[in-house]
mmCIF file of C-alpha atoms in Angstrom:
data_model
loop_
_atom_site.group_PDB
_atom_site.id
_atom_site.type_symbol
_atom_site.label_atom_id
_atom_site.label_comp_id
_atom_site.label_asym_id
_atom_site.label_seq_id
_atom_site.Cartn_x
_atom_site.Cartn_y
_atom_site.Cartn_z
ATOM 1 C CA MET A 1 81.211 54.131 118.380
ATOM 2 C CA ASN A 2 79.525 55.688 121.597
ATOM 3 C CA CYS A 3 76.086 57.505 121.889
ATOM 4 C CA LYS A 4 77.419 61.005 121.855
ATOM 5 C CA SER A 5 79.315 60.428 118.277
ATOM 6 C CA PHE A 6 76.502 58.728 116.563
ATOM 7 C CA ARG A 7 74.164 61.805 117.725
ATOM 8 C CA ASP A 8 76.814 64.453 116.392
ATOM 9 C CA GLN A 9 76.367 62.749 112.881
ATOM 10 C CA ILE A 10 72.768 61.750 113.076
ATOM 11 C CA PHE A 11 71.777 64.440 110.682
ATOM 12 C CA LEU A 12 74.541 63.096 107.922
ATOM 13 C CA PHE A 13 72.954 59.458 108.632
ATOM 14 C CA GLN A 14 69.816 60.959 107.752
ATOM 15 C CA ALA A 15 70.878 62.594 104.600
ATOM 16 C CA ASP A 16 72.947 59.649 103.383
ATOM 17 C CA GLU A 17 75.988 61.794 103.572
ATOM 18 C CA LEU A 18 78.403 59.413 105.807
ATOM 19 C CA SER A 19 81.013 57.480 103.931
ATOM 20 C CA ALA A 20 79.973 53.640 103.265
ATOM 21 C CA GLN A 21 82.352 53.027 106.235
ATOM 22 C CA ASP A 22 81.234 55.713 108.632
ATOM 23 C CA ARG A 23 77.603 54.333 107.828
ATOM 24 C CA GLU A 24 78.373 50.817 108.445
ATOM 25 C CA VAL A 25 79.836 51.916 111.674
ATOM 26 C CA GLY A 26 76.751 53.913 112.904
ATOM 27 C CA GLN A 27 74.456 51.235 111.856
ATOM 28 C CA GLN A 28 76.028 48.757 114.029
ATOM 29 C CA HIS A 29 75.788 51.183 117.123
ATOM 30 C CA LEU A 30 71.942 51.521 116.041
ATOM 31 C CA ASP A 31 71.810 47.930 115.999
ATOM 32 C CA THR A 32 73.046 47.492 119.326
ATOM 33 C CA CYS A 33 71.646 50.590 121.054
ATOM 34 C CA GLU A 34 68.049 51.077 121.360
ATOM 35 C CA THR A 35 68.366 54.822 122.806
ATOM 36 C CA CYS A 36 69.701 55.841 119.639
ATOM 37 C CA ALA A 37 67.251 53.834 117.430
ATOM 38 C CA GLU A 38 64.625 55.419 119.189
ATOM 39 C CA ARG A 39 66.211 59.088 118.771
ATOM 40 C CA LEU A 40 66.601 58.347 114.905
ATOM 41 C CA ARG A 41 63.068 57.409 114.780
ATOM 42 C CA VAL A 42 62.069 60.876 116.177
ATOM 43 C CA GLU A 43 64.577 62.610 113.972
ATOM 44 C CA GLU A 44 63.087 60.924 110.875
ATOM 45 C CA SER A 45 59.503 61.696 112.055
ATOM 46 C CA LEU A 46 60.454 65.311 112.370
ATOM 47 C CA LEU A 47 62.139 65.738 109.153
ATOM 48 C CA ARG A 48 59.434 64.451 107.219
ATOM 49 C CA ALA A 49 57.037 66.913 109.286
ATOM 50 C CA LEU A 50 59.562 69.582 108.488
ATOM 51 C CA LYS A 51 59.616 69.011 104.642
ATOM 52 C CA ALA A 52 56.145 68.712 104.510
ATOM 53 C CA LYS A 53 55.574 72.085 106.101
ATOM 54 C CA LEU A 54 58.674 73.915 104.117
ATOM 55 C CA PRO A 55 57.042 76.247 101.436
ATOM 56 C CA ARG A 56 56.927 75.074 97.883
ATOM 57 C CA THR A 57 55.378 78.145 96.225
ATOM 58 C CA PRO A 58 54.877 77.260 92.269
ATOM 59 C CA ALA A 59 55.627 79.938 89.840
ATOM 60 C CA PRO A 60 52.645 82.063 89.125
ATOM 61 C CA PRO A 61 50.652 81.477 85.956
ATOM 62 C CA GLY A 62 52.107 83.782 83.169
ATOM 63 C CA LEU A 63 56.099 83.606 84.214
ATOM 64 C CA GLN A 64 56.505 81.002 82.148
ATOM 65 C CA THR A 65 55.126 82.738 78.773
ATOM 66 C CA ARG A 66 57.181 85.819 79.939
ATOM 67 C CA ILE A 67 60.516 83.908 80.333
ATOM 68 C CA ARG A 68 59.820 82.226 76.782
ATOM 69 C CA ALA A 69 59.121 85.801 75.322
ATOM 70 C CA SER A 70 62.138 87.527 76.532
ATOM 71 C CA LEU A 71 64.393 84.309 75.776
ATOM 72 C CA ARG A 72 63.313 84.623 72.223
ATOM 73 C CA GLU A 73 63.821 88.139 72.062
ATOM 74 C CA GLN A 74 67.656 87.544 73.130
ATOM 75 C CA ALA A 75 67.886 84.845 70.753
ATOM 76 C CA ALA A 76 67.267 87.084 68.065
ATOM 77 C CA PRO A 77 70.332 87.767 65.668
ATOM 78 C CA GLU A 78 73.021 89.812 66.938
ATOM 79 C CA VAL A 79 72.329 93.478 65.985
ATOM 80 C CA ARG A 80 74.936 95.235 64.443
ATOM 81 C CA VAL A 81 75.307 98.325 66.694
ATOM 82 C CA PRO A 82 76.512 101.532 65.494
ATOM 83 C CA TRP A 83 74.668 103.779 67.506
ATOM 84 C CA TYR A 84 76.936 103.039 70.791
ATOM 85 C CA ARG A 85 79.799 103.495 68.594
ATOM 86 C CA THR A 86 79.850 107.391 69.481
ATOM 87 C CA GLY A 87 81.912 107.792 72.705
ATOM 88 C CA TRP A 88 79.442 110.084 74.121
ATOM 89 C CA PHE A 89 77.106 107.216 74.431
ATOM 90 C CA VAL A 90 79.477 105.883 77.380
ATOM 91 C CA ALA A 91 77.949 108.110 79.759
ATOM 92 C CA THR A 92 74.553 106.910 79.035
ATOM 93 C CA ALA A 93 75.885 103.313 79.418
ATOM 94 C CA ALA A 94 77.436 103.840 82.750
ATOM 95 C CA ALA A 95 74.280 105.684 83.719
ATOM 96 C CA VAL A 96 72.371 102.471 82.286
ATOM 97 C CA LEU A 97 74.717 100.119 84.160
ATOM 98 C CA LEU A 98 73.621 101.362 87.462
ATOM 99 C CA MET A 99 69.980 100.783 86.754
ATOM 100 C CA ALA A 100 70.938 97.416 85.318
ATOM 101 C CA MET A 101 70.990 96.225 88.761
ATOM 102 C CA LEU A 102 67.086 96.692 88.926
ATOM 103 C CA VAL A 103 66.437 95.380 85.375
ATOM 104 C CA PRO A 104 66.587 91.640 84.191
ATOM 105 C CA SER A 105 69.417 91.691 81.673
ATOM 106 C CA LEU A 106 72.911 93.122 82.682
ATOM 107 C CA VAL A 107 74.396 93.342 79.420
ATOM 108 C CA VAL A 108 77.020 96.177 78.946
ATOM 109 C CA GLU A 109 78.137 97.672 75.958
ATOM 110 C CA VAL A 110 80.903 100.011 75.540
ATOM 111 C CA PRO A 111 82.355 101.322 72.225
ATOM 112 C CA PRO A 112 85.066 99.281 71.027
ATOM 113 C CA GLY A 113 88.244 100.857 71.037
ATOM 114 C CA THR A 114 89.412 100.051 67.434
ATOM 115 C CA ASP A 115 88.217 101.771 63.901
ATOM 116 C CA GLY A 116 85.178 99.647 63.474
ATOM 117 C CA ALA A 117 87.135 96.740 61.226
ATOM 118 C CA GLY A 118 86.031 93.231 62.221
ATOM 119 C CA VAL A 119 82.537 91.822 63.419
ATOM 120 C CA ALA A 120 80.854 92.508 66.611
ATOM 121 C CA VAL A 121 80.300 89.477 68.563
ATOM 122 C CA ARG A 122 78.775 88.318 71.796
ATOM 123 C CA GLU A 123 79.290 84.796 72.671
ATOM 124 C CA ALA A 124 79.379 82.535 75.836
ATOM 125 C CA VAL A 125 83.261 81.077 76.115
ATOM 126 C CA VAL A 126 85.444 79.420 78.627
ATOM 127 C CA VAL A 127 88.715 80.600 79.608
ATOM 128 C CA VAL A 128 91.498 77.914 78.599
ATOM 129 C CA ASP A 129 95.444 77.764 78.413
ATOM 130 C CA LEU A 130 95.599 77.149 74.559
ATOM 131 C CA ASP A 131 98.648 74.909 74.657
ATOM 132 C CA CYS A 132 97.302 72.720 77.268
ATOM 133 C CA ASP A 133 93.779 72.575 76.130
ATOM 134 C CA GLN A 134 94.762 71.415 72.633
ATOM 135 C CA ALA A 135 96.972 68.932 74.158
ATOM 136 C CA GLY A 136 93.959 67.421 75.838
ATOM 137 C CA TYR A 137 94.419 68.367 79.759
ATOM 138 C CA ASP A 138 91.624 69.242 81.732
ATOM 139 C CA LEU A 139 90.743 72.381 83.508
ATOM 140 C CA ALA A 140 92.203 71.674 86.685
ATOM 141 C CA SER A 141 95.446 70.856 85.042
ATOM 142 C CA GLN A 142 95.385 74.026 83.080
ATOM 143 C CA ARG A 143 94.968 75.845 86.370
ATOM 144 C CA ALA A 144 98.087 74.241 87.642
ATOM 145 C CA CYS A 145 100.232 74.696 84.231
ATOM 146 C CA THR A 146 102.653 77.466 85.197
ATOM 147 C CA HIS A 147 104.807 77.449 81.821
ATOM 148 C CA PRO A 148 105.910 80.942 81.231
ATOM 149 C CA HIS A 149 105.046 80.823 77.708
ATOM 150 C CA HIS A 150 101.476 79.805 78.095
ATOM 151 C CA ILE A 151 98.710 82.228 77.287
ATOM 152 C CA ASN A 152 94.920 82.058 77.427
ATOM 153 C CA ALA A 153 92.454 81.882 74.868
ATOM 154 C CA LEU A 154 88.692 81.683 74.434
ATOM 155 C CA LYS A 155 87.379 78.203 73.728
ATOM 156 C CA ARG A 156 84.223 78.429 71.785
ATOM 157 C CA GLY A 157 80.901 76.154 72.216
ATOM 158 C CA ASP A 158 81.986 74.285 68.990
ATOM 159 C CA GLY A 159 85.543 73.608 70.303
ATOM 160 C CA SER A 160 87.233 76.338 68.266
ATOM 161 C CA TYR A 161 89.197 79.136 69.954
ATOM 162 C CA TRP A 162 89.767 82.918 69.885
ATOM 163 C CA SER A 163 92.881 84.808 70.672
ATOM 164 C CA ILE A 164 92.142 87.541 73.154
ATOM 165 C CA SER A 165 93.347 91.071 72.616
ATOM 166 C CA SER A 166 92.148 94.293 74.478
ATOM 167 C CA GLU A 167 93.689 97.478 75.064
ATOM 168 C CA GLU A 168 92.228 97.829 78.349
ATOM 169 C CA LYS A 169 94.617 96.549 81.079
ATOM 170 C CA ASP A 170 91.396 95.558 83.238
ATOM 171 C CA PHE A 171 91.184 92.390 80.642
ATOM 172 C CA ARG A 172 94.876 91.520 80.806
ATOM 173 C CA TYR A 173 94.741 89.122 83.424
ATOM 174 C CA LEU A 174 92.335 87.304 81.226
ATOM 175 C CA LEU A 175 95.012 86.630 78.858
ATOM 176 C CA LEU A 176 97.864 85.920 81.493
ATOM 177 C CA ASP A 177 96.138 84.739 84.782
ATOM 178 C CA ARG A 178 96.073 80.791 85.575
ATOM 179 C CA ASP A 179 92.880 81.372 87.967
ATOM 180 C CA VAL A 180 90.710 82.494 85.417
ATOM 181 C CA ARG A 181 91.422 79.048 83.300
ATOM 182 C CA GLY A 182 88.141 77.259 83.467
ATOM 183 C CA GLN A 183 85.866 80.343 83.887
ATOM 184 C CA GLN A 184 82.663 80.571 81.912
ATOM 185 C CA LEU A 185 82.365 84.189 80.412
ATOM 186 C CA VAL A 186 80.292 86.190 77.895
ATOM 187 C CA VAL A 187 82.465 88.007 76.130
ATOM 188 C CA GLN A 188 81.571 90.785 73.752
ATOM 189 C CA GLY A 189 83.874 92.405 71.151
ATOM 190 C CA ARG A 190 84.863 92.769 67.598
ATOM 191 C CA LEU A 191 86.364 89.672 66.053
ATOM 192 C CA TYR A 192 89.181 89.965 63.207
ATOM 193 C CA PRO A 193 88.193 86.419 61.450
ATOM 194 C CA GLU A 194 91.289 86.307 59.714
ATOM 195 C CA THR A 195 93.461 85.872 62.956
ATOM 196 C CA HIS A 196 90.669 84.653 64.920
ATOM 197 C CA THR A 197 91.446 87.251 67.505
ATOM 198 C CA VAL A 198 88.719 88.999 69.451
ATOM 199 C CA HIS A 199 89.096 92.497 70.775
ATOM 200 C CA LEU A 200 87.229 92.643 74.082
ATOM 201 C CA THR A 201 84.920 95.511 75.033
ATOM 202 C CA ALA A 202 82.867 93.670 77.638
ATOM 203 C CA VAL A 203 83.226 90.689 79.564
ATOM 204 C CA GLU A 204 80.266 89.337 81.691
ATOM 205 C CA THR A 205 81.000 86.318 84.267
ATOM 206 C CA LEU A 206 78.432 83.472 85.377
ATOM 207 C CA ASP A 207 78.099 85.112 88.831
ATOM 208 C CA ALA A 208 77.085 88.466 87.682
ATOM 209 C CA ARG A 209 80.316 90.365 87.519
ATOM 210 C CA VAL A 210 80.875 92.783 85.030
ATOM 211 C CA TRP A 211 84.418 93.796 84.051
ATOM 212 C CA LEU A 212 84.566 97.083 82.096
ATOM 213 C CA PRO A 213 87.264 99.324 80.996
ATOM 214 C CA PRO A 214 88.343 101.435 84.075
ATOM 215 C CA SER A 215 87.669 104.949 82.316
ATOM 216 C CA LEU A 216 83.969 104.127 82.890
ATOM 217 C CA ASP A 217 84.648 104.439 86.692
ATOM 218 C CA VAL A 218 81.378 102.360 87.455
ATOM 219 C CA ARG A 219 81.616 100.438 90.827
ATOM 220 C CA LEU A 220 79.375 97.257 91.084
ATOM 221 C CA MET B 1 76.671 72.177 73.544
ATOM 222 C CA ALA B 2 75.893 71.975 69.719
ATOM 223 C CA LYS B 3 75.325 75.156 67.818
ATOM 224 C CA GLY B 4 72.365 75.637 66.077
ATOM 225 C CA PRO B 5 70.201 77.808 64.377
ATOM 226 C CA PRO B 6 68.971 80.454 67.530
ATOM 227 C CA HIS B 7 65.476 79.373 67.381
ATOM 228 C CA GLN B 8 66.512 75.506 67.764
ATOM 229 C CA ARG B 9 68.912 76.408 70.771
ATOM 230 C CA THR B 10 65.875 78.506 72.363
ATOM 231 C CA GLU B 11 64.086 75.267 72.177
ATOM 232 C CA GLU B 12 66.639 72.989 73.618
ATOM 233 C CA PHE B 13 67.603 75.549 76.583
ATOM 234 C CA GLU B 14 63.691 75.625 77.289
ATOM 235 C CA GLU B 15 63.377 72.037 77.177
ATOM 236 C CA VAL B 16 66.048 71.228 79.586
ATOM 237 C CA ALA B 17 65.962 74.429 81.824
ATOM 238 C CA LEU B 18 62.072 75.404 81.994
ATOM 239 C CA PRO B 19 61.249 72.409 84.068
ATOM 240 C CA TYR B 20 62.757 73.726 87.052
ATOM 241 C CA LEU B 21 60.945 77.219 86.784
ATOM 242 C CA ASP B 22 58.725 76.354 89.862
ATOM 243 C CA ALA B 23 61.892 75.002 92.001
ATOM 244 C CA LEU B 24 63.652 78.186 91.083
ATOM 245 C CA PHE B 25 60.687 80.486 91.913
ATOM 246 C CA ASN B 26 60.333 78.599 95.242
ATOM 247 C CA LEU B 27 63.955 79.617 96.452
ATOM 248 C CA ALA B 28 63.703 82.956 94.624
ATOM 249 C CA LEU B 29 60.770 83.836 96.775
ATOM 250 C CA ASN B 30 62.370 82.465 100.147
ATOM 251 C CA LEU B 31 65.252 84.539 99.379
ATOM 252 C CA THR B 32 63.776 87.700 98.344
ATOM 253 C CA ARG B 33 60.171 87.242 100.389
ATOM 254 C CA ASN B 34 58.527 89.085 97.477
ATOM 255 C CA PRO B 35 56.627 87.610 94.597
ATOM 256 C CA LYS B 36 57.424 90.152 92.521
ATOM 257 C CA ASP B 37 61.140 90.530 93.216
ATOM 258 C CA ALA B 38 61.136 86.734 92.822
ATOM 259 C CA GLU B 39 59.736 86.718 89.405
ATOM 260 C CA ASP B 40 62.098 89.281 88.396
ATOM 261 C CA LEU B 41 65.015 87.310 89.637
ATOM 262 C CA VAL B 42 63.925 83.991 88.081
ATOM 263 C CA GLN B 43 63.569 85.952 84.658
ATOM 264 C CA GLU B 44 66.934 87.102 85.285
ATOM 265 C CA THR B 45 68.278 83.506 86.149
ATOM 266 C CA TYR B 46 67.013 82.414 82.738
ATOM 267 C CA LEU B 47 68.053 85.128 80.658
ATOM 268 C CA ARG B 48 71.460 84.855 82.387
ATOM 269 C CA ALA B 49 71.774 80.950 82.134
ATOM 270 C CA PHE B 50 70.709 81.197 78.452
ATOM 271 C CA ARG B 51 73.368 83.329 77.547
ATOM 272 C CA PHE B 52 75.691 80.756 79.258
ATOM 273 C CA PHE B 53 74.032 77.912 77.870
ATOM 274 C CA ASP B 54 76.991 77.505 75.045
ATOM 275 C CA SER B 55 79.341 76.624 77.776
ATOM 276 C CA TYR B 56 77.175 74.748 79.991
ATOM 277 C CA GLN B 57 79.041 71.539 80.634
ATOM 278 C CA PRO B 58 75.997 68.693 79.554
ATOM 279 C CA GLY B 59 77.371 66.209 82.290
ATOM 280 C CA THR B 60 76.607 68.866 85.306
ATOM 281 C CA HIS B 61 73.534 69.057 87.446
ATOM 282 C CA ILE B 62 71.345 71.701 85.830
ATOM 283 C CA LYS B 63 69.092 72.198 88.661
ATOM 284 C CA ALA B 64 72.049 72.934 90.655
ATOM 285 C CA TRP B 65 73.664 74.998 87.860
ATOM 286 C CA LEU B 66 70.209 77.036 87.773
ATOM 287 C CA PHE B 67 70.517 77.759 91.375
ATOM 288 C CA ARG B 68 73.666 78.889 91.444
ATOM 289 C CA ILE B 69 73.027 81.262 88.887
ATOM 290 C CA LEU B 70 69.674 82.338 90.773
ATOM 291 C CA ARG B 71 72.155 82.760 94.163
ATOM 292 C CA ASN B 72 74.624 85.076 92.301
ATOM 293 C CA ALA B 73 71.760 87.129 90.524
ATOM 294 C CA PHE B 74 70.431 87.139 93.977
ATOM 295 C CA THR B 75 73.579 88.624 95.825
ATOM 296 C CA ASN B 76 74.376 90.804 93.199
ATOM 297 C CA ARG B 77 71.181 92.488 93.269
ATOM 298 C CA TYR B 78 70.240 92.734 96.870
ATOM 299 C CA ARG B 79 73.535 92.475 98.524
ATOM 300 C CA LEU B 80 73.768 96.440 99.133
ATOM 301 C CA ALA B 81 70.355 96.732 99.814
ATOM 302 C CA LYS B 82 69.214 94.375 102.604
ATOM 303 C CA ALA B 83 70.067 94.814 106.081
ATOM 304 C CA ARG B 84 71.167 91.499 107.811
ATOM 305 C CA PRO B 85 68.408 89.747 109.669
ATOM 306 C CA GLU B 86 69.230 89.564 113.557
ATOM 307 C CA GLU B 87 71.988 87.357 114.540
ATOM 308 C CA VAL B 88 70.486 83.950 115.477
ATOM 309 C CA ASP B 89 72.086 82.332 118.620
ATOM 310 C CA PHE B 90 72.437 78.929 117.396
ATOM 311 C CA ASP B 91 74.423 77.601 119.969
ATOM 312 C CA LYS B 92 71.702 78.185 122.254
ATOM 313 C CA ILE B 93 69.559 76.798 119.671
ATOM 314 C CA GLU B 94 71.501 73.164 119.872
ATOM 315 C CA GLY B 95 70.901 73.239 123.429
ATOM 316 C CA VAL B 96 67.181 74.017 123.365
ATOM 317 C CA TYR B 97 66.473 71.390 120.642
ATOM 318 C CA GLU B 98 68.480 68.569 122.360
ATOM 319 C CA GLN B 99 66.032 69.301 125.638
ATOM 320 C CA MET B 100 62.903 69.526 123.368
ATOM 321 C CA VAL B 101 63.592 66.021 121.683
ATOM 322 C CA GLU B 102 64.636 64.455 125.030
ATOM 323 C CA ASP B 103 61.709 65.959 127.162
ATOM 324 C CA ASP B 104 59.065 65.577 124.308
ATOM 325 C CA PHE B 105 59.761 62.474 122.935
ATOM 326 C CA LEU B 106 62.401 60.576 124.824
ATOM 327 C CA ARG B 107 61.600 60.918 128.321
ATOM 328 C CA GLY B 108 58.460 58.685 128.945
ATOM 329 C CA HIS B 109 56.271 61.037 126.579
ATOM 330 C CA GLY B 110 56.907 58.907 124.053
ATOM 331 C CA SER B 111 53.238 58.140 123.027
ATOM 332 C CA VAL B 112 53.008 61.075 120.507
ATOM 333 C CA ASP B 113 54.243 60.772 117.170
ATOM 334 C CA PRO B 114 56.095 64.204 116.155
ATOM 335 C CA GLU B 115 55.110 64.060 112.478
ATOM 336 C CA GLN B 116 51.716 63.543 113.424
ATOM 337 C CA ALA B 117 51.702 66.345 115.968
ATOM 338 C CA VAL B 118 53.257 68.888 113.461
ATOM 339 C CA MET B 119 51.279 67.895 110.454
ATOM 340 C CA VAL B 120 47.722 68.291 112.522
ATOM 341 C CA GLY B 121 48.491 70.922 115.044
ATOM 342 C CA VAL B 122 50.696 73.355 113.379
ATOM 343 C CA PRO B 123 49.944 75.734 110.838
ATOM 344 C CA ASP B 124 51.884 76.563 107.799
ATOM 345 C CA GLU B 125 52.262 80.169 108.900
ATOM 346 C CA VAL B 126 54.517 78.801 111.908
ATOM 347 C CA ILE B 127 57.014 77.585 109.392
ATOM 348 C CA GLN B 128 57.149 80.611 107.097
ATOM 349 C CA THR B 129 57.720 82.865 109.947
ATOM 350 C CA ALA B 130 60.523 80.702 111.003
ATOM 351 C CA MET B 131 62.040 80.628 107.612
ATOM 352 C CA VAL B 132 62.061 84.601 107.948
ATOM 353 C CA ALA B 133 64.057 84.548 111.345
ATOM 354 C CA LEU B 134 66.986 82.489 109.388
ATOM 355 C CA PRO B 135 69.965 84.179 107.888
ATOM 356 C CA GLU B 136 69.120 84.137 104.013
ATOM 357 C CA GLU B 137 72.227 81.775 103.566
ATOM 358 C CA TYR B 138 70.517 79.161 105.669
ATOM 359 C CA ARG B 139 67.249 79.653 104.009
ATOM 360 C CA ALA B 140 69.130 78.736 100.506
ATOM 361 C CA VAL B 141 71.080 76.006 101.733
ATOM 362 C CA VAL B 142 67.512 74.366 103.763
ATOM 363 C CA ILE B 143 65.485 74.753 100.383
ATOM 364 C CA MET B 144 68.075 73.325 98.447
ATOM 365 C CA ALA B 145 68.643 70.316 100.664
ATOM 366 C CA LEU B 146 65.072 69.659 102.224
ATOM 367 C CA VAL B 147 62.907 70.859 99.350
ATOM 368 C CA GLU B 148 64.839 69.910 96.478
ATOM 369 C CA ASP B 149 66.757 66.948 97.215
ATOM 370 C CA LEU B 150 70.231 68.368 96.110
ATOM 371 C CA SER B 151 73.366 66.693 97.699
ATOM 372 C CA TYR B 152 75.686 68.361 100.329
ATOM 373 C CA LYS B 153 78.071 68.726 97.309
ATOM 374 C CA GLU B 154 76.014 70.043 94.905
ATOM 375 C CA ILE B 155 74.731 72.783 97.454
ATOM 376 C CA ALA B 156 78.445 73.308 98.207
ATOM 377 C CA SER B 157 79.234 73.826 94.295
ATOM 378 C CA ALA B 158 75.788 75.748 93.845
ATOM 379 C CA LEU B 159 76.436 78.089 96.416
ATOM 380 C CA SER B 160 80.468 78.212 96.174
ATOM 381 C CA ILE B 161 80.843 77.226 100.211
ATOM 382 C CA PRO B 162 83.009 74.600 101.280
ATOM 383 C CA LEU B 163 81.132 71.232 102.468
ATOM 384 C CA GLY B 164 81.487 71.928 106.156
ATOM 385 C CA THR B 165 79.663 75.007 105.874
ATOM 386 C CA VAL B 166 76.697 73.746 103.973
ATOM 387 C CA MET B 167 76.485 71.211 106.912
ATOM 388 C CA SER B 168 76.748 73.603 109.501
ATOM 389 C CA ARG B 169 74.046 76.086 108.154
ATOM 390 C CA LEU B 170 71.627 73.209 107.262
ATOM 391 C CA HIS B 171 71.935 71.127 110.517
ATOM 392 C CA ARG B 172 71.704 74.473 112.518
ATOM 393 C CA GLY B 173 68.993 75.612 110.314
ATOM 394 C CA ARG B 174 67.104 72.382 110.426
ATOM 395 C CA LYS B 175 67.307 72.489 114.650
ATOM 396 C CA GLN B 176 65.869 76.122 114.412
ATOM 397 C CA LEU B 177 63.018 75.435 112.145
ATOM 398 C CA GLN B 178 62.056 72.026 113.935
ATOM 399 C CA VAL B 179 62.503 73.915 117.426
ATOM 400 C CA ALA B 180 59.522 76.607 115.942
ATOM 401 C CA LEU B 181 57.488 73.711 115.093
ATOM 402 C CA LEU B 182 57.855 72.024 118.421
ATOM 403 C CA GLU B 183 57.626 74.974 120.345
ATOM 404 C CA TYR B 184 54.417 75.822 118.584
ATOM 405 C CA ALA B 185 52.932 72.408 119.543
ATOM 406 C CA THR B 186 53.944 72.528 122.908
ATOM 407 C CA ARG B 187 52.111 75.818 123.429
ATOM 408 C CA LYS B 188 49.060 74.807 122.081
ATOM 409 C CA GLY B 189 49.118 71.805 124.270
ATOM 410 C CA ILE B 190 49.442 69.272 121.328
ATOM 411 C CA LEU B 191 52.651 68.359 122.919
ATOM 412 C CA LYS B 192 53.185 67.922 126.605
ATOM 413 C CA GLN B 193 55.277 70.784 128.254
ATOM 414 C CA GLY B 194 58.596 69.458 129.358
ATOM 415 C CA PRO B 195 60.549 71.309 131.827
ATOM 416 C CA ASP B 196 61.870 74.463 131.085
ATOM 417 C CA VAL B 197 61.649 74.847 127.288
ATOM 418 C CA SER B 198 61.537 78.559 126.860
ATOM 419 C CA THR B 199 63.437 79.841 124.204
ATOM 420 C CA GLY B 200 62.704 83.419 123.593
ATOM 421 C CA GLU B 201 62.410 84.519 120.073
ATOM 422 C CA ALA B 202 62.752 81.545 118.173
ATOM 423 C CA GLY B 203 59.417 81.075 116.678
#
């Protein structure tokens, strides 16, 4: 190793982000090169100074209390929501959705397309390949599985599964796509307990995207 | 995560997630640069994380997981609203940085300890101004690596960017910030003026 290549990776050396082997090679160079050893001392000194100067602003008093309160509000038992079953509420929901960008919670509720049977649910789940998951394959293998008859299901926190049903073609990919396996979602819809099938009405992902039926024509 | 009655799950979530409140707020403040927006962003992060807590994988680094959610929520809210800061010429910064380190510390002026010089002579506002001058995606990486001590891998996963991108952003960001510190110290005469260290707008 020469001085140039040592310096090219001096930050990695400092951050301990080199492989054991590369680190060893770097250390050997350091032991024999006083210039680079001095350079490392300077970098270490500068890094300490930078770390000490970088901002560390604590959360303002009161924020924790507000967060605790809003968590409790959210954890309250699911309300059965008859008011949004009128189709006219959709327009309002669309308007609310636009404002939701500015409001902490981004839950979007749209009317289910069923006659009202089933139970309203909202739950965090993971998309899995049902057959592979039951057979014990990990999520990476599930994404790689191209078996034409395998379809996706929603795995719940307790390890049980829900089948997916939706009249909206925008949700169809959830059922069929390989890439969505392993994705964490909060799904909302109506559950038909006898078939363990959930009829989806809204889906929210961890990275804050929300899929909605195209009829709403809302762009996020 | 085991399921329990709602209040029990809330307590469990608070116990594992609330210790990172200050860290999340600090990151949020550095991204939004506005305390009110930062508070809103942190609150949204917690609500969102709580909704996904059922599917949180217990082995995962929870701080990195929370950062990921915060970062995504930030992008979602502000990507349309915020104009990008002026492009930073990082190639120039790299050259300037090399020369400063060389001139200030390695070529015979070696009596001054850089840390000492910066700690004594450079006020905190200098670094704040320099942070604002960094592109937002660099700021996130710098905070995660140098304040929160996340590994490059954890940062890559939190921001959904390749490892190489973490490296280049962090290294460039670090150089630019250190240039700002050294420039100030030089201007104030704390460090000796080496030949030709003018850099324009970095500080």
